[in-house]
Amino acid sequence: MRRPPTAPQNTGTTGSTGPTPEEPVRFSGVREVVRYNWPLYAAGCLAAGAGLALSYRLPGRAAAFVRAGAGAAAALLASSTAATWWVYDRSELRSFDWLAELLPDGPGEHLVLSSGLDEASRPVAVRWPRHPQSVVDLYDPALMTEGSIRRARRHVPPAPRTIPGRHDRLPAATGSADTVLAVFAAHELRRADDRGELFAECARVLRPGGRLVLVEHLRDAANTAVYGPGAQHFFPRRAWLRAAAGAGLHLVAERRIGGLVTAFTFAAPTATPTTITPPTIAPTTTVPTTTVPTGKRPAP
């Protein structure tokens, strides 16, 4: 299921102060999910309604089978909507306390990545207003073809100072960021090679020991139970670990949010201290000396 956008942002490039603390910070919720994914919800309602109506025209076992299918469609629609409401309207995801636990000292100079729908920059800027922030929009219509993204961008375009970028060429200098945040952004890159290039770019822009915070739904038992076939849009945990390892990043923390979302923290390698090897001193050859007798006794 595609994640929806938040309200328009007031964050910008490095050094921007972002929104004032008095501005309300609202993470997107179930209403936005339904709004930007309405064809999926309409199809679910249509399947349940049509199946129920058709069952009255069928005999015996056929009617029972169709009613069961209609009931399953209705149950899946209800469970996915309830799960979305819980995670995005009621859980701790909204408060960003989970990020404070993963980054006790804050994000420092950080880069926020989005795939056209910026979920994180505004809440992070409000919580850490003195930490320089840059926002990069990775949206590429050739790679990200879902209708939900196009519908969302028509209603909530990126903030004016958002920097356009590419997954394989982030607009940031090497070793310039303390943290890179990718909140519901990386899964829009559907090919493993593209995700690998994104992780490699994150590793490039991070300072030694810097952090990549990745937030995603996973294709696991919990998400499959509530989203059904929709969970196939998510990637399994091993896919993210493989992408990180390929970029030289290692997992240092992992946290579950709202029971259905996982936040990973990957660390860039620390700088290897340079070992100075002392120069090798060639052994000297001792030349024996000849003592010339003087006829004098040595001093006592």
mmCIF file of C-alpha atoms in Angstrom:
data_model
loop_
_atom_site.group_PDB
_atom_site.id
_atom_site.type_symbol
_atom_site.label_atom_id
_atom_site.label_comp_id
_atom_site.label_asym_id
_atom_site.label_seq_id
_atom_site.Cartn_x
_atom_site.Cartn_y
_atom_site.Cartn_z
ATOM 1 C CA MET A 1 0.000 0.000 0.000
ATOM 2 C CA ARG A 2 1.398 3.351 -1.028
ATOM 3 C CA ARG A 3 2.162 5.853 1.714
ATOM 4 C CA PRO A 4 0.531 9.299 1.373
ATOM 5 C CA PRO A 5 2.164 12.710 1.757
ATOM 6 C CA THR A 6 1.986 15.116 4.628
ATOM 7 C CA ALA A 7 0.897 18.726 4.475
ATOM 8 C CA PRO A 8 3.121 21.125 2.508
ATOM 9 C CA GLN A 9 6.567 21.513 4.003
ATOM 10 C CA ASN A 10 8.483 24.601 5.102
ATOM 11 C CA THR A 11 11.910 23.050 5.136
ATOM 12 C CA GLY A 12 14.684 23.579 2.694
ATOM 13 C CA THR A 13 18.341 23.192 1.977
ATOM 14 C CA THR A 14 21.205 22.986 4.424
ATOM 15 C CA GLY A 15 21.090 25.747 6.990
ATOM 16 C CA SER A 16 17.335 26.343 6.805
ATOM 17 C CA THR A 17 15.566 26.733 10.089
ATOM 18 C CA GLY A 18 12.406 24.944 8.985
ATOM 19 C CA PRO A 19 8.968 25.554 10.467
ATOM 20 C CA THR A 20 8.498 27.275 13.746
ATOM 21 C CA PRO A 21 7.812 25.056 16.770
ATOM 22 C CA GLU A 22 4.305 26.519 17.041
ATOM 23 C CA GLU A 23 3.248 25.036 13.696
ATOM 24 C CA PRO A 24 1.277 21.792 14.056
ATOM 25 C CA VAL A 25 3.098 18.705 12.844
ATOM 26 C CA ARG A 26 0.771 16.079 11.470
ATOM 27 C CA PHE A 27 1.885 12.755 10.082
ATOM 28 C CA SER A 28 -0.374 11.508 7.301
ATOM 29 C CA GLY A 29 -3.197 9.186 8.304
ATOM 30 C CA VAL A 30 -5.850 6.832 7.040
ATOM 31 C CA ARG A 31 -7.852 9.541 5.261
ATOM 32 C CA GLU A 32 -4.877 10.379 3.063
ATOM 33 C CA VAL A 33 -4.163 6.722 2.410
ATOM 34 C CA VAL A 34 -7.718 6.201 1.158
ATOM 35 C CA ARG A 35 -7.622 9.414 -0.854
ATOM 36 C CA TYR A 36 -4.465 8.588 -2.769
ATOM 37 C CA ASN A 37 -5.189 4.867 -3.110
ATOM 38 C CA TRP A 38 -8.888 5.164 -3.833
ATOM 39 C CA PRO A 39 -8.832 2.821 -6.899
ATOM 40 C CA LEU A 40 -7.671 -0.047 -4.669
ATOM 41 C CA TYR A 41 -10.350 0.652 -2.095
ATOM 42 C CA ALA A 42 -12.985 0.995 -4.815
ATOM 43 C CA ALA A 43 -11.934 -2.345 -6.295
ATOM 44 C CA GLY A 44 -12.172 -4.000 -2.887
ATOM 45 C CA CYS A 45 -15.650 -2.617 -2.250
ATOM 46 C CA LEU A 46 -16.758 -3.580 -5.740
ATOM 47 C CA ALA A 47 -15.449 -7.128 -5.361
ATOM 48 C CA ALA A 48 -17.202 -7.612 -2.032
ATOM 49 C CA GLY A 49 -20.489 -6.086 -3.215
ATOM 50 C CA ALA A 50 -20.552 -7.843 -6.580
ATOM 51 C CA GLY A 51 -19.701 -11.182 -5.016
ATOM 52 C CA LEU A 52 -22.477 -10.875 -2.472
ATOM 53 C CA ALA A 53 -25.009 -9.862 -5.121
ATOM 54 C CA LEU A 54 -23.945 -12.661 -7.449
ATOM 55 C CA SER A 55 -24.209 -15.278 -4.718
ATOM 56 C CA TYR A 56 -27.998 -14.877 -4.605
ATOM 57 C CA ARG A 57 -28.216 -15.977 -8.235
ATOM 58 C CA LEU A 58 -26.110 -19.096 -7.767
ATOM 59 C CA PRO A 59 -27.113 -22.479 -6.397
ATOM 60 C CA GLY A 60 -25.849 -24.227 -3.267
ATOM 61 C CA ARG A 61 -22.079 -24.656 -3.073
ATOM 62 C CA ALA A 62 -21.325 -22.082 -5.755
ATOM 63 C CA ALA A 63 -23.234 -19.440 -3.785
ATOM 64 C CA ALA A 64 -21.391 -20.361 -0.586
ATOM 65 C CA PHE A 65 -18.037 -20.172 -2.362
ATOM 66 C CA VAL A 66 -18.774 -16.719 -3.829
ATOM 67 C CA ARG A 67 -20.056 -15.452 -0.487
ATOM 68 C CA ALA A 68 -16.845 -16.640 1.153
ATOM 69 C CA GLY A 69 -14.804 -14.733 -1.422
ATOM 70 C CA ALA A 70 -16.863 -11.601 -0.900
ATOM 71 C CA GLY A 71 -16.436 -11.946 2.847
ATOM 72 C CA ALA A 72 -12.679 -12.339 2.473
ATOM 73 C CA ALA A 73 -12.482 -9.197 0.324
ATOM 74 C CA ALA A 74 -14.510 -7.241 2.875
ATOM 75 C CA ALA A 75 -12.408 -8.556 5.764
ATOM 76 C CA LEU A 76 -9.170 -7.653 4.008
ATOM 77 C CA LEU A 77 -10.458 -4.179 3.260
ATOM 78 C CA ALA A 78 -11.459 -3.699 6.887
ATOM 79 C CA SER A 79 -8.201 -5.096 8.328
ATOM 80 C CA SER A 80 -5.971 -2.997 6.080
ATOM 81 C CA THR A 81 -7.926 0.161 6.870
ATOM 82 C CA ALA A 82 -7.845 -0.532 10.600
ATOM 83 C CA ALA A 83 -4.105 -1.280 10.503
ATOM 84 C CA THR A 84 -3.412 1.920 8.592
ATOM 85 C CA TRP A 85 -5.457 3.918 11.101
ATOM 86 C CA TRP A 86 -3.586 2.369 14.007
ATOM 87 C CA VAL A 87 -0.089 2.905 12.603
ATOM 88 C CA TYR A 88 -0.480 6.366 11.104
ATOM 89 C CA ASP A 89 -3.161 7.958 13.287
ATOM 90 C CA ARG A 90 -2.587 6.423 16.703
ATOM 91 C CA SER A 91 0.856 4.847 17.077
ATOM 92 C CA GLU A 92 4.155 6.407 18.160
ATOM 93 C CA LEU A 93 5.118 6.858 14.519
ATOM 94 C CA ARG A 94 3.505 10.303 14.655
ATOM 95 C CA SER A 95 5.626 11.609 17.531
ATOM 96 C CA PHE A 96 9.079 10.750 16.122
ATOM 97 C CA ASP A 97 10.122 9.666 19.613
ATOM 98 C CA TRP A 98 11.459 6.531 17.959
ATOM 99 C CA LEU A 99 13.945 8.653 16.006
ATOM 100 C CA ALA A 100 15.138 10.324 19.210
ATOM 101 C CA GLU A 101 15.845 6.845 20.579
ATOM 102 C CA LEU A 102 17.812 5.850 17.481
ATOM 103 C CA LEU A 103 19.702 9.171 17.357
ATOM 104 C CA PRO A 104 20.100 10.324 20.988
ATOM 105 C CA ASP A 105 22.198 13.327 19.946
ATOM 106 C CA GLY A 106 19.885 14.238 17.098
ATOM 107 C CA PRO A 107 20.492 13.932 13.351
ATOM 108 C CA GLY A 108 23.135 16.657 13.122
ATOM 109 C CA GLU A 109 23.646 17.880 9.580
ATOM 110 C CA HIS A 110 21.227 15.627 7.763
ATOM 111 C CA LEU A 111 19.721 14.758 4.437
ATOM 112 C CA VAL A 112 16.033 13.783 4.112
ATOM 113 C CA LEU A 113 15.204 11.629 1.087
ATOM 114 C CA SER A 114 11.724 11.316 -0.375
ATOM 115 C CA SER A 115 10.268 9.640 -3.427
ATOM 116 C CA GLY A 116 7.922 12.482 -4.206
ATOM 117 C CA LEU A 117 6.046 12.333 -0.898
ATOM 118 C CA ASP A 118 7.988 13.929 1.929
ATOM 119 C CA GLU A 119 7.015 12.340 5.243
ATOM 120 C CA ALA A 120 9.866 13.309 7.527
ATOM 121 C CA SER A 121 11.475 16.689 6.899
ATOM 122 C CA ARG A 122 8.957 18.872 8.697
ATOM 123 C CA PRO A 123 8.613 16.840 11.907
ATOM 124 C CA VAL A 124 12.393 16.428 12.104
ATOM 125 C CA ALA A 125 12.999 20.154 11.525
ATOM 126 C CA VAL A 126 10.508 21.050 14.253
ATOM 127 C CA ARG A 127 12.064 18.634 16.719
ATOM 128 C CA TRP A 128 15.689 19.608 15.949
ATOM 129 C CA PRO A 129 15.463 23.191 14.613
ATOM 130 C CA ARG A 130 19.182 23.892 15.014
ATOM 131 C CA HIS A 131 20.322 20.880 13.000
ATOM 132 C CA PRO A 132 20.941 21.833 9.333
ATOM 133 C CA GLN A 133 18.625 19.977 6.964
ATOM 134 C CA SER A 134 18.532 19.365 3.213
ATOM 135 C CA VAL A 135 15.546 17.716 1.508
ATOM 136 C CA VAL A 136 16.077 15.731 -1.685
ATOM 137 C CA ASP A 137 13.236 14.586 -3.928
ATOM 138 C CA LEU A 138 14.172 11.379 -5.766
ATOM 139 C CA TYR A 139 10.921 11.133 -7.720
ATOM 140 C CA ASP A 140 11.490 9.727 -11.197
ATOM 141 C CA PRO A 141 8.325 9.054 -13.221
ATOM 142 C CA ALA A 142 10.218 6.517 -15.317
ATOM 143 C CA LEU A 143 11.028 4.408 -12.234
ATOM 144 C CA MET A 144 8.121 5.256 -9.911
ATOM 145 C CA THR A 145 5.032 4.562 -11.968
ATOM 146 C CA GLU A 146 2.343 4.046 -9.339
ATOM 147 C CA GLY A 147 -0.788 6.112 -9.808
ATOM 148 C CA SER A 148 -0.948 6.911 -6.103
ATOM 149 C CA ILE A 149 2.279 8.938 -6.328
ATOM 150 C CA ARG A 150 1.034 10.955 -9.284
ATOM 151 C CA ARG A 151 -2.270 11.682 -7.545
ATOM 152 C CA ALA A 152 -0.487 12.730 -4.365
ATOM 153 C CA ARG A 153 1.948 15.032 -6.173
ATOM 154 C CA ARG A 154 -0.912 16.808 -7.899
ATOM 155 C CA HIS A 155 -2.389 17.699 -4.501
ATOM 156 C CA VAL A 156 0.792 18.114 -2.431
ATOM 157 C CA PRO A 157 3.822 19.078 -4.522
ATOM 158 C CA PRO A 158 7.306 19.178 -2.984
ATOM 159 C CA ALA A 159 8.282 22.214 -0.957
ATOM 160 C CA PRO A 160 9.740 25.090 -3.005
ATOM 161 C CA ARG A 161 13.280 24.646 -1.653
ATOM 162 C CA THR A 162 13.383 20.874 -2.078
ATOM 163 C CA ILE A 163 16.385 19.772 -4.131
ATOM 164 C CA PRO A 164 15.715 17.438 -7.077
ATOM 165 C CA GLY A 165 18.032 14.461 -7.102
ATOM 166 C CA ARG A 166 18.648 10.974 -8.415
ATOM 167 C CA HIS A 167 18.978 7.734 -6.520
ATOM 168 C CA ASP A 168 22.385 7.147 -8.116
ATOM 169 C CA ARG A 169 23.654 10.719 -7.732
ATOM 170 C CA LEU A 170 22.641 12.521 -4.565
ATOM 171 C CA PRO A 171 23.195 16.304 -4.629
ATOM 172 C CA ALA A 172 25.545 16.308 -1.647
ATOM 173 C CA ALA A 173 29.292 16.328 -1.224
ATOM 174 C CA THR A 174 31.175 13.243 -0.148
ATOM 175 C CA GLY A 175 31.358 12.935 3.635
ATOM 176 C CA SER A 176 29.100 15.947 4.201
ATOM 177 C CA ALA A 177 26.216 14.482 6.265
ATOM 178 C CA ASP A 178 25.933 13.096 9.766
ATOM 179 C CA THR A 179 22.640 11.361 8.985
ATOM 180 C CA VAL A 180 20.567 10.359 5.972
ATOM 181 C CA LEU A 181 16.849 9.738 6.583
ATOM 182 C CA ALA A 182 14.831 7.600 4.163
ATOM 183 C CA VAL A 183 11.293 7.363 5.560
ATOM 184 C CA PHE A 184 8.974 5.325 3.301
ATOM 185 C CA ALA A 185 11.050 6.390 0.302
ATOM 186 C CA ALA A 186 13.439 3.614 -0.698
ATOM 187 C CA HIS A 187 10.822 0.957 -1.491
ATOM 188 C CA GLU A 188 9.643 2.968 -4.503
ATOM 189 C CA LEU A 189 12.832 1.803 -6.215
ATOM 190 C CA ARG A 190 11.534 -1.574 -7.305
ATOM 191 C CA ARG A 191 14.777 -2.958 -8.771
ATOM 192 C CA ALA A 192 17.471 -4.291 -6.472
ATOM 193 C CA ASP A 193 20.214 -2.608 -8.522
ATOM 194 C CA ASP A 194 18.559 0.792 -8.075
ATOM 195 C CA ARG A 195 18.269 0.296 -4.322
ATOM 196 C CA GLY A 196 21.904 -0.774 -4.214
ATOM 197 C CA GLU A 197 22.925 2.425 -5.993
ATOM 198 C CA LEU A 198 20.914 4.499 -3.524
ATOM 199 C CA PHE A 199 22.591 2.844 -0.535
ATOM 200 C CA ALA A 200 26.000 3.343 -2.128
ATOM 201 C CA GLU A 201 25.247 7.048 -2.530
ATOM 202 C CA CYS A 202 24.101 7.259 1.093
ATOM 203 C CA ALA A 203 27.377 5.678 2.169
ATOM 204 C CA ARG A 204 29.276 8.188 0.044
ATOM 205 C CA VAL A 205 27.676 11.305 1.529
ATOM 206 C CA LEU A 206 27.909 10.095 5.137
ATOM 207 C CA ARG A 207 30.795 11.114 7.330
ATOM 208 C CA PRO A 208 32.787 8.300 8.983
ATOM 209 C CA GLY A 209 30.499 6.727 11.562
ATOM 210 C CA GLY A 210 27.437 8.526 10.136
ATOM 211 C CA ARG A 211 23.988 6.959 10.195
ATOM 212 C CA LEU A 212 21.430 5.940 7.580
ATOM 213 C CA VAL A 213 17.950 5.643 9.112
ATOM 214 C CA LEU A 214 15.622 3.579 6.928
ATOM 215 C CA VAL A 215 11.907 3.299 7.788
ATOM 216 C CA GLU A 216 9.755 0.810 5.885
ATOM 217 C CA HIS A 217 7.003 -1.766 6.095
ATOM 218 C CA LEU A 218 8.402 -5.264 5.631
ATOM 219 C CA ARG A 219 7.029 -8.199 3.726
ATOM 220 C CA ASP A 220 6.571 -10.330 6.835
ATOM 221 C CA ALA A 221 3.883 -12.260 8.661
ATOM 222 C CA ALA A 222 2.406 -9.250 10.488
ATOM 223 C CA ASN A 223 2.022 -7.076 7.403
ATOM 224 C CA THR A 224 0.754 -9.967 5.281
ATOM 225 C CA ALA A 225 -1.893 -10.741 7.897
ATOM 226 C CA VAL A 226 -3.433 -7.266 7.693
ATOM 227 C CA TYR A 227 -2.634 -6.170 4.128
ATOM 228 C CA GLY A 228 -2.921 -9.515 2.373
ATOM 229 C CA PRO A 229 -1.585 -9.426 -1.208
ATOM 230 C CA GLY A 230 -0.817 -5.718 -0.723
ATOM 231 C CA ALA A 231 2.153 -6.715 1.430
ATOM 232 C CA GLN A 232 3.920 -7.877 -1.738
ATOM 233 C CA HIS A 233 4.632 -4.205 -2.412
ATOM 234 C CA PHE A 234 6.978 -4.243 0.589
ATOM 235 C CA PHE A 235 10.412 -5.854 0.599
ATOM 236 C CA PRO A 236 11.586 -8.508 3.072
ATOM 237 C CA ARG A 237 14.083 -7.646 5.782
ATOM 238 C CA ARG A 238 16.891 -9.534 4.060
ATOM 239 C CA ALA A 239 16.587 -7.297 0.968
ATOM 240 C CA TRP A 240 17.398 -4.189 3.008
ATOM 241 C CA LEU A 241 20.234 -5.882 4.885
ATOM 242 C CA ARG A 242 21.709 -7.053 1.592
ATOM 243 C CA ALA A 243 21.547 -3.548 0.091
ATOM 244 C CA ALA A 244 23.223 -2.052 3.159
ATOM 245 C CA ALA A 245 25.966 -4.659 3.261
ATOM 246 C CA GLY A 246 26.685 -4.094 -0.418
ATOM 247 C CA ALA A 247 27.316 -0.418 0.336
ATOM 248 C CA GLY A 248 29.583 -1.147 3.284
ATOM 249 C CA LEU A 249 26.991 -0.127 5.893
ATOM 250 C CA HIS A 250 26.344 -2.270 8.959
ATOM 251 C CA LEU A 251 23.226 -2.593 11.108
ATOM 252 C CA VAL A 252 23.561 -1.029 14.555
ATOM 253 C CA ALA A 253 19.906 -0.747 15.647
ATOM 254 C CA GLU A 254 16.494 -2.015 14.639
ATOM 255 C CA ARG A 255 13.162 -0.946 16.092
ATOM 256 C CA ARG A 256 9.552 -1.903 15.475
ATOM 257 C CA ILE A 257 7.031 0.953 15.317
ATOM 258 C CA GLY A 258 3.327 0.356 15.765
ATOM 259 C CA GLY A 259 3.817 -3.359 15.222
ATOM 260 C CA LEU A 260 3.930 -3.012 11.426
ATOM 261 C CA VAL A 261 6.745 -0.578 10.590
ATOM 262 C CA THR A 262 10.462 -1.201 11.070
ATOM 263 C CA ALA A 263 13.162 1.432 11.536
ATOM 264 C CA PHE A 264 16.726 0.358 10.741
ATOM 265 C CA THR A 265 19.840 2.301 11.658
ATOM 266 C CA PHE A 266 22.891 1.526 9.525
ATOM 267 C CA ALA A 267 26.318 2.976 10.279
ATOM 268 C CA ALA A 268 29.050 4.024 7.890
ATOM 269 C CA PRO A 269 32.530 2.717 8.659
ATOM 270 C CA THR A 270 34.546 4.831 11.043
ATOM 271 C CA ALA A 271 37.807 6.292 9.859
ATOM 272 C CA THR A 272 40.628 3.791 10.181
ATOM 273 C CA PRO A 273 43.422 5.336 12.205
ATOM 274 C CA THR A 274 46.666 5.618 10.287
ATOM 275 C CA THR A 275 49.374 3.495 11.867
ATOM 276 C CA ILE A 276 52.811 5.055 11.599
ATOM 277 C CA THR A 277 55.427 2.361 11.250
ATOM 278 C CA PRO A 278 58.762 3.414 12.694
ATOM 279 C CA PRO A 279 61.570 3.323 10.152
ATOM 280 C CA THR A 280 63.672 0.228 10.114
ATOM 281 C CA ILE A 281 67.181 0.944 11.380
ATOM 282 C CA ALA A 282 69.841 -1.203 9.813
ATOM 283 C CA PRO A 283 72.018 -2.955 12.377
ATOM 284 C CA THR A 284 75.403 -1.385 12.788
ATOM 285 C CA THR A 285 78.610 -3.360 12.668
ATOM 286 C CA THR A 286 80.839 -2.913 15.713
ATOM 287 C CA VAL A 287 84.493 -2.548 14.779
ATOM 288 C CA PRO A 288 86.783 -3.864 17.489
ATOM 289 C CA THR A 289 89.254 -1.317 18.771
ATOM 290 C CA THR A 290 92.914 -1.965 19.586
ATOM 291 C CA THR A 291 94.125 -0.896 22.992
ATOM 292 C CA VAL A 292 97.600 0.620 22.984
ATOM 293 C CA PRO A 293 99.448 0.009 26.258
ATOM 294 C CA THR A 294 100.633 3.224 27.900
ATOM 295 C CA GLY A 295 102.446 1.802 30.883
ATOM 296 C CA LYS A 296 100.037 3.587 33.199
ATOM 297 C CA ARG A 297 97.745 1.906 35.661
ATOM 298 C CA PRO A 298 94.045 2.640 35.247
ATOM 299 C CA ALA A 299 92.617 5.094 37.675
ATOM 300 C CA PRO A 300 90.999 3.409 40.675
#
